[in-house]
Coordinates of C-alpha atoms in Angstrom, one line a residue:
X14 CA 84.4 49.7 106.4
X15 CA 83.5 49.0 109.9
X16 CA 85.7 48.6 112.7
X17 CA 84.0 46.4 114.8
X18 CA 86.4 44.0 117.0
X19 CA 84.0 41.2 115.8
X20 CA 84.4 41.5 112.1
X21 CA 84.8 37.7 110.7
X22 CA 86.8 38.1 106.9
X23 CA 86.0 34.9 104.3
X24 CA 88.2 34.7 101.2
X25 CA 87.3 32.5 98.7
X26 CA 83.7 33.7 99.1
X27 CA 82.9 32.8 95.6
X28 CA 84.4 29.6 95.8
X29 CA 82.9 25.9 97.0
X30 CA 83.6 26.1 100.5
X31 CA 83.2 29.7 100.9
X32 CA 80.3 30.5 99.3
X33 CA 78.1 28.5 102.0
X34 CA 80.2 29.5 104.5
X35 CA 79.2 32.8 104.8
X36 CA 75.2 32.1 105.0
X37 CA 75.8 30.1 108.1
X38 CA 78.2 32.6 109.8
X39 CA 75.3 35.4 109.0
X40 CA 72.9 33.0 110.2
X41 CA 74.7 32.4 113.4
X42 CA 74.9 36.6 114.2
X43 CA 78.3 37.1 113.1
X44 CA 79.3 40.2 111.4
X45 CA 80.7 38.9 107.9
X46 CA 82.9 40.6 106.0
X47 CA 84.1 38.9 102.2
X48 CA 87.2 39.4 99.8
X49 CA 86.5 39.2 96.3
X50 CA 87.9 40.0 92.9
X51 CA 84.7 41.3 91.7
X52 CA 81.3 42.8 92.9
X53 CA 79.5 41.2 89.9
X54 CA 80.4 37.9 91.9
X55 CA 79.6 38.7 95.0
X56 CA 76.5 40.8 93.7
X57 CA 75.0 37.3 92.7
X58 CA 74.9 35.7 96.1
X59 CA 72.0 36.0 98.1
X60 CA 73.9 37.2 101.4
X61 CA 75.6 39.7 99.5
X62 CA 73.2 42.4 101.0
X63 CA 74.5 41.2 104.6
X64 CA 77.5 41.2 104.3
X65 CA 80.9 44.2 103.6
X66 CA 82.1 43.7 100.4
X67 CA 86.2 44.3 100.1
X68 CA 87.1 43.5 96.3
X69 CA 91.1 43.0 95.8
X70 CA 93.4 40.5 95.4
X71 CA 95.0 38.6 97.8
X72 CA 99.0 39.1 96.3
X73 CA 98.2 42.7 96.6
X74 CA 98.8 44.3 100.4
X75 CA 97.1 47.2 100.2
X76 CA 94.2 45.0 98.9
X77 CA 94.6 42.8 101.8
X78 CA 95.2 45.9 104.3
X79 CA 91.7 47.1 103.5
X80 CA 90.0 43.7 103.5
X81 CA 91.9 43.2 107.0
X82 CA 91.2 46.4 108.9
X83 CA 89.1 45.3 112.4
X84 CA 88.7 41.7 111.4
X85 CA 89.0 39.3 114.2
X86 CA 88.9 36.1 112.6
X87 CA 89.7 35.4 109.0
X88 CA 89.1 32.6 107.3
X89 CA 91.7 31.3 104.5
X90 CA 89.9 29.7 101.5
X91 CA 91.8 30.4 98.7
X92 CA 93.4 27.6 96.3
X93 CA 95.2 28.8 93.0
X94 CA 95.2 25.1 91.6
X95 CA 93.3 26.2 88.4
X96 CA 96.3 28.4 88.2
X97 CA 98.4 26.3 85.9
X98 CA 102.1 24.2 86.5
X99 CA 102.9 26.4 89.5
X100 CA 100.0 26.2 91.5
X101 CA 101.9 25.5 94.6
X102 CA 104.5 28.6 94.1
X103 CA 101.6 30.8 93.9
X104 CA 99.8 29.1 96.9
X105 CA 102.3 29.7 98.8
X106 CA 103.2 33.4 98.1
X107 CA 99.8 34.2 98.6
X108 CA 99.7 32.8 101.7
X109 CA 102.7 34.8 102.5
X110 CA 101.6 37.9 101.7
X111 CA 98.2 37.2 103.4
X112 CA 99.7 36.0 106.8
X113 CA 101.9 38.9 106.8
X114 CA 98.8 41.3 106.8
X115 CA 96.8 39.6 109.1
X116 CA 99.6 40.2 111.2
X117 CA 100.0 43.6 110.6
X118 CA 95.9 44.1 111.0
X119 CA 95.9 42.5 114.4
X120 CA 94.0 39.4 113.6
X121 CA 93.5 37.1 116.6
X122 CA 93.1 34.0 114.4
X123 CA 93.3 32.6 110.9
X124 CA 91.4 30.1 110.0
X125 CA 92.4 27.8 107.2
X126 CA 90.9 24.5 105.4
X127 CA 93.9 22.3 103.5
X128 CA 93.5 18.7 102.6
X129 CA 94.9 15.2 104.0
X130 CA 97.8 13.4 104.0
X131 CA 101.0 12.1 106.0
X132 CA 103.9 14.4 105.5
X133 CA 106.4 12.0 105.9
X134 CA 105.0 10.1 102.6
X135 CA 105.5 11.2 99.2
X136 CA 102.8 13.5 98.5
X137 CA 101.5 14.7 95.1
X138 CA 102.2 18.5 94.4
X139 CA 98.4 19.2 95.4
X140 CA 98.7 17.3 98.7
X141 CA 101.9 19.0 99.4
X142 CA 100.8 22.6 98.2
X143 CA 97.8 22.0 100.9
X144 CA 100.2 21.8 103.9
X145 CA 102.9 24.1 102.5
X146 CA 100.2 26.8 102.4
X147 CA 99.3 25.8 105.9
X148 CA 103.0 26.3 107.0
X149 CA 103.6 29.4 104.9
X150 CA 100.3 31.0 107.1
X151 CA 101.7 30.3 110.5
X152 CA 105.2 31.5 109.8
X153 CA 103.2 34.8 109.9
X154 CA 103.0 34.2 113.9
X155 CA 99.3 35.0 113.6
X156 CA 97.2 31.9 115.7
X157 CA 96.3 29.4 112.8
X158 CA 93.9 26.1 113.0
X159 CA 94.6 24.2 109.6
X160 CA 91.8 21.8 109.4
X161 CA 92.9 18.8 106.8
X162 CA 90.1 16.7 104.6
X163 CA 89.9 14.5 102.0
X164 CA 87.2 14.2 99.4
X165 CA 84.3 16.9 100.0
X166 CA 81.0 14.8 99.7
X167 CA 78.5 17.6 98.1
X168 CA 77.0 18.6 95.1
X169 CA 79.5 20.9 93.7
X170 CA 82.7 19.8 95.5
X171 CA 85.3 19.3 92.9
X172 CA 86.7 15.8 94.1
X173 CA 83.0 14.7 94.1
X174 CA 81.6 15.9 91.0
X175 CA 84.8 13.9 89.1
X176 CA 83.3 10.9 90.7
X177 CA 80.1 11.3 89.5
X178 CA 81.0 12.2 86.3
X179 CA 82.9 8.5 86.1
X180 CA 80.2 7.0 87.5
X181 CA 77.2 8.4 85.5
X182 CA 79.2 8.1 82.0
X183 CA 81.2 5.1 82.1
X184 CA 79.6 1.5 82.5
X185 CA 82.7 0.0 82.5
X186 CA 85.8 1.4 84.0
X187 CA 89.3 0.8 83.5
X188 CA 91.2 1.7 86.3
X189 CA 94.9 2.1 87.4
X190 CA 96.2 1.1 91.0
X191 CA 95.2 4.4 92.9
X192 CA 91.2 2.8 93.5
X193 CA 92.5 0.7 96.3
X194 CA 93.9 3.8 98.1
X195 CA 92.3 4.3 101.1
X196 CA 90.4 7.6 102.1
X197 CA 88.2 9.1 104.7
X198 CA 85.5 11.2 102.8
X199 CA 83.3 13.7 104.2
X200 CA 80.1 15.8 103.9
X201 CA 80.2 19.3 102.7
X202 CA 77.9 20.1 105.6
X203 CA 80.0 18.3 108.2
X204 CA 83.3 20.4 107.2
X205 CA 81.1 23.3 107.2
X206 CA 80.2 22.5 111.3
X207 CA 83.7 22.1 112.0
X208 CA 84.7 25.2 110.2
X209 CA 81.8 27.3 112.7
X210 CA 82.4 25.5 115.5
X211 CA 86.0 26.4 115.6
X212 CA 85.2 29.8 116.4
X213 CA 83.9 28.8 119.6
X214 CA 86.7 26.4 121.0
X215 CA 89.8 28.6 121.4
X216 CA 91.2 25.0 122.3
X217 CA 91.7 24.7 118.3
X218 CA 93.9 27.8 118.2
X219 CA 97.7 26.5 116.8
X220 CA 96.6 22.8 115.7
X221 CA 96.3 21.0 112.8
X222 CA 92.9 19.5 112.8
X223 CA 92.3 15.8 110.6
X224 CA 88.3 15.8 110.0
X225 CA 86.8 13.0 107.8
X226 CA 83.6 11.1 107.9
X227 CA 82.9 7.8 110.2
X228 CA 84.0 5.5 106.9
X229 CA 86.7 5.0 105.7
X230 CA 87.0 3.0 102.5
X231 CA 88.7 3.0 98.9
X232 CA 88.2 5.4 95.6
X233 CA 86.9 1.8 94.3
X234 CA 84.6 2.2 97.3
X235 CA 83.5 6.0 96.3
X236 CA 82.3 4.7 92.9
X237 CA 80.0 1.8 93.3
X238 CA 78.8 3.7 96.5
X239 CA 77.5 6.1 94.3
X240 CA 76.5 3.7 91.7
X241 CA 74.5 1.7 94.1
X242 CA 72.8 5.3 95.5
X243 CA 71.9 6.1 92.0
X244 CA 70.7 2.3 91.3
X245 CA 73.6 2.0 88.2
X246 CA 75.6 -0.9 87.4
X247 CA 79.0 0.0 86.9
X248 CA 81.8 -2.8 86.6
X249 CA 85.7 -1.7 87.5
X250 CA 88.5 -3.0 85.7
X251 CA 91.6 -2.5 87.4
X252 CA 94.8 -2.7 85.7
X253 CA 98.6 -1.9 86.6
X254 CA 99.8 0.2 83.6
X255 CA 97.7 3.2 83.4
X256 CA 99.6 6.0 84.5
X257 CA 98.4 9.3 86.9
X258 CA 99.3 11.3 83.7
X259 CA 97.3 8.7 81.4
X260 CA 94.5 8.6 84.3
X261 CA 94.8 12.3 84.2
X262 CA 94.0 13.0 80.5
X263 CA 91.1 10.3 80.7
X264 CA 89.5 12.1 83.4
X265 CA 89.8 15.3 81.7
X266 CA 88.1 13.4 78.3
X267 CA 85.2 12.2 80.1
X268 CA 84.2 14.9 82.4
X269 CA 84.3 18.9 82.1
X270 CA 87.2 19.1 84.4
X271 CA 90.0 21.1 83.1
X272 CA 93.1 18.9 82.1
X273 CA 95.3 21.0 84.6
X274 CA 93.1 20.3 87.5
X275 CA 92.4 17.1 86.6
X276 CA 96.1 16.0 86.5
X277 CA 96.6 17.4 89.8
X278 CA 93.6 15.6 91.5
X279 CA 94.5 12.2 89.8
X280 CA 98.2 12.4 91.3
X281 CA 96.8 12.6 94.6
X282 CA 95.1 9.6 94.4
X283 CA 97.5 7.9 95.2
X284 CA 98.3 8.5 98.6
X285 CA 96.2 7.3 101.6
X286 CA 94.2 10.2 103.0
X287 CA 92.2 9.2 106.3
X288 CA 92.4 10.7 109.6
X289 CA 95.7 9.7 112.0
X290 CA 94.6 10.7 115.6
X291 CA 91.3 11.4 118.0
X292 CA 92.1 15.7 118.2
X293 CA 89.4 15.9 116.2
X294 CA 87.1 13.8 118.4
X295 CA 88.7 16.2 122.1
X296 CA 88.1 19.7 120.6
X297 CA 84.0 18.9 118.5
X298 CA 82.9 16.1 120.5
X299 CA 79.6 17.5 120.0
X300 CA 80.2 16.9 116.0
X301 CA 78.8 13.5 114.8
X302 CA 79.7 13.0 110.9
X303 CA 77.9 11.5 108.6
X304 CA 78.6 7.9 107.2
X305 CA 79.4 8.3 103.3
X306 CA 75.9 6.7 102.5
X307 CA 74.1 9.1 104.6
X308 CA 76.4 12.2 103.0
X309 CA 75.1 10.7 99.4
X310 CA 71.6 10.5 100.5
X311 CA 72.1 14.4 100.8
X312 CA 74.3 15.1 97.3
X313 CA 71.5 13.1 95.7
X314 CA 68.3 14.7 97.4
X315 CA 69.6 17.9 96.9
X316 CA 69.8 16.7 92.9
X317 CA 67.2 15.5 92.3
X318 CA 65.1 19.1 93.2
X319 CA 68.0 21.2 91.9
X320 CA 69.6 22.5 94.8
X321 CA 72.8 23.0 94.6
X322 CA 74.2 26.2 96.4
X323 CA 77.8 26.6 95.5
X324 CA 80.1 24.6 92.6
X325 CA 84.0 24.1 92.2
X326 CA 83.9 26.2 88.7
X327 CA 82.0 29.0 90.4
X328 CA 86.0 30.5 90.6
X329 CA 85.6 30.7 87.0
X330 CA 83.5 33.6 86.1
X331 CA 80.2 34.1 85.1
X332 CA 79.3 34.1 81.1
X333 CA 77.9 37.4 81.7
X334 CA 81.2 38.6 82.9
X335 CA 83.1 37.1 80.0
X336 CA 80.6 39.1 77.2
X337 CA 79.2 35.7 75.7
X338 CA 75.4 35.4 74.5
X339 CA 75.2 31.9 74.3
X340 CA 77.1 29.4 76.8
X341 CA 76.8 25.4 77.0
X342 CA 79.3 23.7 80.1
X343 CA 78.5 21.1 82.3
X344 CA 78.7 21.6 85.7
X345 CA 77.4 19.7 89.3
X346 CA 76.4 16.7 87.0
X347 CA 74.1 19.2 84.6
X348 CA 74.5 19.7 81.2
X349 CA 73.4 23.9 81.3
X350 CA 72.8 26.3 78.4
X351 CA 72.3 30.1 79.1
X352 CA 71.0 32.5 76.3
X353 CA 71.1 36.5 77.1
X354 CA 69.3 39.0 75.4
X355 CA 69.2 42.7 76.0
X356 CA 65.2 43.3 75.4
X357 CA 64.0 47.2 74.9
X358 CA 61.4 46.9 77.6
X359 CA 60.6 47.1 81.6
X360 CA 61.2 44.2 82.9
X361 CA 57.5 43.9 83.7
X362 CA 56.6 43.4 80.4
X363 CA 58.9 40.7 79.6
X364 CA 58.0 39.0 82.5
X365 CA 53.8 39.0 81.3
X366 CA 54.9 37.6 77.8
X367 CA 57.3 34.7 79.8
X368 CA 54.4 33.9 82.3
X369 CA 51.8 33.8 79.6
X370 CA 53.6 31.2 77.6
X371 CA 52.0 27.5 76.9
X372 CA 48.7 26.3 76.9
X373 CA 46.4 28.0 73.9
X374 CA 48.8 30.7 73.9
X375 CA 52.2 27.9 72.3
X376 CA 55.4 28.5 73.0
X377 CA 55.6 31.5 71.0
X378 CA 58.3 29.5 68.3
X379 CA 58.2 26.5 66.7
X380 CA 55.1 25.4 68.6
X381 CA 54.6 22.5 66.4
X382 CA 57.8 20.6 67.5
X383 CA 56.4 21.2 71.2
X384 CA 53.2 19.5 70.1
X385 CA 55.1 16.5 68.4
X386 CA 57.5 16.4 71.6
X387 CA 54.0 16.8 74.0
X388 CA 52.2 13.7 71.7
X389 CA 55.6 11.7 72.2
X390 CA 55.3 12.1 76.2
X391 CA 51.5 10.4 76.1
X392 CA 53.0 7.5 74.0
X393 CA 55.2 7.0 76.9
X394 CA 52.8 7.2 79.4
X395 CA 53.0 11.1 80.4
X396 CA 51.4 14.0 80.9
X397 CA 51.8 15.8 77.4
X398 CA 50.6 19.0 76.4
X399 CA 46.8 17.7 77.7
X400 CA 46.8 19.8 80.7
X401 CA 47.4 23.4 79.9
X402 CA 47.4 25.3 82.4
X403 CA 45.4 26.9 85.3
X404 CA 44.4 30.5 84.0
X405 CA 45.5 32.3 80.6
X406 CA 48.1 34.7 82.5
X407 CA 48.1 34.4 85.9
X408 CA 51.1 32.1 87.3
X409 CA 52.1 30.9 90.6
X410 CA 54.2 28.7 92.2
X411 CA 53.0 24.4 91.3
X412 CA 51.0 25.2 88.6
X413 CA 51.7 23.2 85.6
X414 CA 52.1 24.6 82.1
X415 CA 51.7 21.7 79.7
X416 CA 54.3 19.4 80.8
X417 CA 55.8 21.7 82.9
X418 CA 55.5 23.0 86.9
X419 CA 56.3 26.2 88.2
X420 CA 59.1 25.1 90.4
X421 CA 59.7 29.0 91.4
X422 CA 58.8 32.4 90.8
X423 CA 59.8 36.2 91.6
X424 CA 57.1 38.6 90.0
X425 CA 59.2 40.8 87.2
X426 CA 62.7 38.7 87.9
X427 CA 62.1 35.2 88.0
X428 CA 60.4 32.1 86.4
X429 CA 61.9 28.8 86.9
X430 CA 59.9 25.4 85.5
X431 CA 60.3 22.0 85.8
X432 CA 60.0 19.2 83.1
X433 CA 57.9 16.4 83.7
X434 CA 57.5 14.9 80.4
X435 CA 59.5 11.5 80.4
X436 CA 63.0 11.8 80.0
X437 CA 66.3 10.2 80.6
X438 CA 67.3 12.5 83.6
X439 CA 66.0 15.9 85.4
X440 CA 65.3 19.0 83.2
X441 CA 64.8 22.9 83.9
X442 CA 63.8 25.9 81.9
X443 CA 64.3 29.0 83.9
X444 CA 64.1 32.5 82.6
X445 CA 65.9 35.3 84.7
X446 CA 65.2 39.1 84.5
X447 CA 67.7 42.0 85.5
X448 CA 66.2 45.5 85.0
X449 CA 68.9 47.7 83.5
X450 CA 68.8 51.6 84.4
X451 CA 67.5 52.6 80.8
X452 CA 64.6 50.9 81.0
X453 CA 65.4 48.1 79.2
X454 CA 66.0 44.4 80.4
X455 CA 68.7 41.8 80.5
X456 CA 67.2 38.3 80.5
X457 CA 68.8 35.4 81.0
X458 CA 67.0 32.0 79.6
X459 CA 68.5 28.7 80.9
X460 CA 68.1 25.4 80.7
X461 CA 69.7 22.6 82.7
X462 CA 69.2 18.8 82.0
X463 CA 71.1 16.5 84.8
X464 CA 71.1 13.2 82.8
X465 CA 70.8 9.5 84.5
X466 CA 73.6 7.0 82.8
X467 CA 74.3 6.9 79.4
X468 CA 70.9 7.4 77.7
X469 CA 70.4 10.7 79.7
X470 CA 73.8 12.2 77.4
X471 CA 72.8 10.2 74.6
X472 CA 69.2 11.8 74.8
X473 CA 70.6 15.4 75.2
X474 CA 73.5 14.9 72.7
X475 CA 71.5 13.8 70.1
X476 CA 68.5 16.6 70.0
X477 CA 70.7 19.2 71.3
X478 CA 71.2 20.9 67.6
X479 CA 66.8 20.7 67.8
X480 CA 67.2 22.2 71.0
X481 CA 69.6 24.8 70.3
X482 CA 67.7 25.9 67.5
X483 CA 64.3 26.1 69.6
X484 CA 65.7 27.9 72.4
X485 CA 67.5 30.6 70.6
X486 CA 64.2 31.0 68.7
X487 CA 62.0 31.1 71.6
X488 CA 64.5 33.9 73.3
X489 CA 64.2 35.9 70.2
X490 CA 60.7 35.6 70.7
X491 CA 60.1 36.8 73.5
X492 CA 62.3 39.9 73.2
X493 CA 59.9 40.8 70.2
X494 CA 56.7 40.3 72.1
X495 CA 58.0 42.4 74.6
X496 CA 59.1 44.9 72.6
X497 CA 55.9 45.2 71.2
X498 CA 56.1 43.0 67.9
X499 CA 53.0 41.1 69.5
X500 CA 51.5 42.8 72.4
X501 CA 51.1 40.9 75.5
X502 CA 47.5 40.6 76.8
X503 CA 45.9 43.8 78.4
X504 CA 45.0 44.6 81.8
X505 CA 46.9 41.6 83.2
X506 CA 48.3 41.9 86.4
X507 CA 50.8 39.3 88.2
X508 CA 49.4 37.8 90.9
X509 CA 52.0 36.6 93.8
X510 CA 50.0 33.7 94.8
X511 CA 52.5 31.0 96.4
X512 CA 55.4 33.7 96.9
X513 CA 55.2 33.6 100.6
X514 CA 58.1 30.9 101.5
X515 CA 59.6 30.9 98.2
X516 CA 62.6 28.7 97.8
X517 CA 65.5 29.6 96.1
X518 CA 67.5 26.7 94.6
X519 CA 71.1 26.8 92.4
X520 CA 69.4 27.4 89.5
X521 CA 68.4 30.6 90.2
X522 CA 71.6 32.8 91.6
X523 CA 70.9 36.3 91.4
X524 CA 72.0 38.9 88.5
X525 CA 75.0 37.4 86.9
X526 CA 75.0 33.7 87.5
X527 CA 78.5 32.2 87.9
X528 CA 79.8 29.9 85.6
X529 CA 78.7 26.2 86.6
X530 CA 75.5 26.8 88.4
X531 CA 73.4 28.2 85.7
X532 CA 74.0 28.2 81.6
X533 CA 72.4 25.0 80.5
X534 CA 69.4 23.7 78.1
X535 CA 67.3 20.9 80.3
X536 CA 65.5 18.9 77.9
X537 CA 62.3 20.8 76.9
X538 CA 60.3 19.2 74.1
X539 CA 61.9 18.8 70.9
X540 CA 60.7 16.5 67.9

């Protein structure tokens, strides 16, 4: 590992925060160096060739010894909270252990991002857990700058996505107490400036930062903002009785949440978490945040064409990792479905028999429910299957393949489409291709469908046993094609027509996709 003086460490690189972190630290010419459990994790990010890879974990010291050897600066971005009842014990003793080997390794700062809230009231064991970790760092002696937030406004951000989830499910909401509490949210991006900019104002060195956005409102406030950005009508109920535990297990009902996080999360609520004093304003006055409309403008934007670069579940694993074939979770507001198949060919040859699908050609399985779905879509005023597609077997990026576009596409690794038949929401169908040293090929077929209100889950809750069934058969089928059971066209050739400036969205994270951004049926045609 190198030794340079300038070496910059991010834990958690995996994680929310930390996995778009580390893009803008390499994109700022700083040498980046990340601790991970795994390198199948960090194998999957698209700065992972820029970057040292240390893999360890952060109770272990000689773990942390390695990871620590000629860093300068590290930043602290790991939260066990997903770690069951005694999250906070387990926060802090890693914190512990990871202050006393910075301290050892001759770091010059750490680094750290906790969360909001007035020590002298009575936090909830999340709140407190933040600043106890804070605390636990410093005792090390090493320089720390704890900056403290609220709720993280970004597609992905934990806090954010149980919002959404409320919002985009529920019509009418019964709520305890907590939505009057007031908070100071802020966006992703914004924390992400603060977190750079701190490397350059040694002024931040030993303080405890407050950062928030320039509103501050109520959770009430949160959800019809959202509601109003994504043109819902949502009506709020308040009432005095429901509990944080009762709140807690509704929360975990109604969106893919775990229970254990949820219940932590919901007994924060009820504090007031907004910024106290101007520090924050003194050390970035260059830093103007965004209002929480603005912030939503972003989340929503970056939605709507699938962009979503890190999630709270990425933590969790990928399903590759855990050995499944088939996985269905819902994650950033998508519903996702992955199928794997281990296919006895180059990847090249799988990739001619995905990018000759559609058209004249079907869709290789079932083609008659795509025809019936296709008819359905001119009823309602779209495209259907009328338009084909451009050329038999060539493919590049916008061309459309019956009711389909080619969002994206990496010759031999990647094709990623986009539905535009009517539907309730935004669907994908992306097919990903990992060549394995034998010759053969791992490919991953997903689909994601990010439904709008209560129609968009109806839609995908009702056909998903159709879909299921069609998606498993077309995988199948194209594993036989390209095996040779029906030989793709000869003498075709890829072309890379549209590859210069590619854009590479959430959907399509590299080899083994983490849990949360990809693993999801959109809503291709069924009957």
């Amino acid at each position: 590992m190198s030794e340079s003086p300038d070496v910059i460490l991010v834990t958690g690189a995996t994680g929310y925060i930390g996995g778009r972190l580390v893009p803008r630290l390499i994109q700022e010419g700083h040498s980046v160096r990340v601790l991970v459990r795994s390198h199948t994790r960090a194998r999957s990010r698209s700065w992972s060739n820029q970057v040292e890879v240390a893999v360890g974990d952060a109770l272990n010291p000689q773990d942390l010894s390695i990871a620590l050897r000629g860093v300068e600066t590290a930043y602290y971005l790991i939260h066990s909270m997903s770690g069951g009842a005694s999250f906070g014990d387990l926060d802090v003793r890693a914190a512990r252990a990871f202050g006393s080997a910075a301290r050892e390794a001759g770091v010059q700062r750490i680094i750290y991002l906790g969360g909001l809230g007035q020590p002298a009231a009575e936090l909830s064991r999340h709140l407190r857990s933040r600043h106890e970790t804070g605390r636990a760092l410093r005792e090390s002696g090493v320089p720390v700058t704890e900056f403290r937030a609220a709720v993280i406004v970004g597609s992905g951000s934990i806090s954010f996505e149980m919002i959404r989830y409320l919002v985009e499910r529920l019509p009418v909401m019964v709520c305890p107490r907590w939505i009057y509490s007031r908070i100071q949210p802020i966006a992703v991006d914004d924390v992400l400036a603060y977190l750079v900019a701190s490397l350059e104002v040694s002024e931040s060195k030993e303080q405890i930062v407050e950062i928030g956005g320039r509103d501050v409102t109520t959770y009430r406030g949160l959800i019809l903002g959202y509601a109003n950005a994504r043109s819902l009508r949502r009506l709020l109920l308040p009432v005095p009785v429901l509990t944080p535990r009762l709140s807690s297990y509704w929360v975990h009902w109604i969106t893919p949440i775990p229970s254990g996080i949820t219940k932590a999360l919901v007994e924060g609520l009820r504090n007031d978490v907004v910024v106290t004093d101007d520090r924050v304003r003194r050390l970035f006055p260059h830093i103007e945040p965004l209002n929480y409309a603005s912030a939503l403008d972003r989340v929503i934007e970056d939605l709507d064409v699938g962009l979503i670069d890190t999630s709270w579940s990425d933590a969790a694993g990928s399903a590759a990792e855990r050995g499944q074939q088939v996985v269905l979770e819902s994650s950033q507001g998508l519903i996702i479905e992955r199928r794997s198949r281990r296919i006895s060919a180059p990847a090249g040859d799988v990739y001619r028999v995905i990018a000759g699908i559609g058209a004249a050609r079907g869709w290789y399985f079932a083609s008659w429910t795509w025809r019936i779905r296709g008819m359905l879509d001119r009823l309602l005023g779209g495209a259907g299957l009328r338009r084909g597609r451009r050329h038999p077997d060539d493919l590049r990026i916008g061309d459309a393949i019956d009711f389909w576009r080619v969002e994206d596409l990496e010759v031999d690794r990647l094709i990623r489409l986009r539905a535009e038949m009517k539907l309730p929401g935004r669907a994908w169908l992306q097919f990903r291709l990992t060549p394995a040293p034998d010759e053969s090929t791992h490919m991953e077929q997903m689909a994601a469908f990010g439904p709008k209100g209560l129609a968009g889950f109806f839609y995908w809750y009702a056909l998903y046993p159709i879909h299921a069934w069609i998606f498993d058969g077309l995988a199948t089928a194209i594993a036989k094609r390209a095996e040779g059971a029906t030989a793709p066209p000869a003498g075709f050739e890829p072309a890379t027509h549209g590859l210069e400036g590619r854009r590479s969205g959430p959907l399509s994270y590299g080899g083994s996709s983490e849990s949360g951004t990809g693993a999801g049926p959109p809503t291709p045609p069924a009957p």
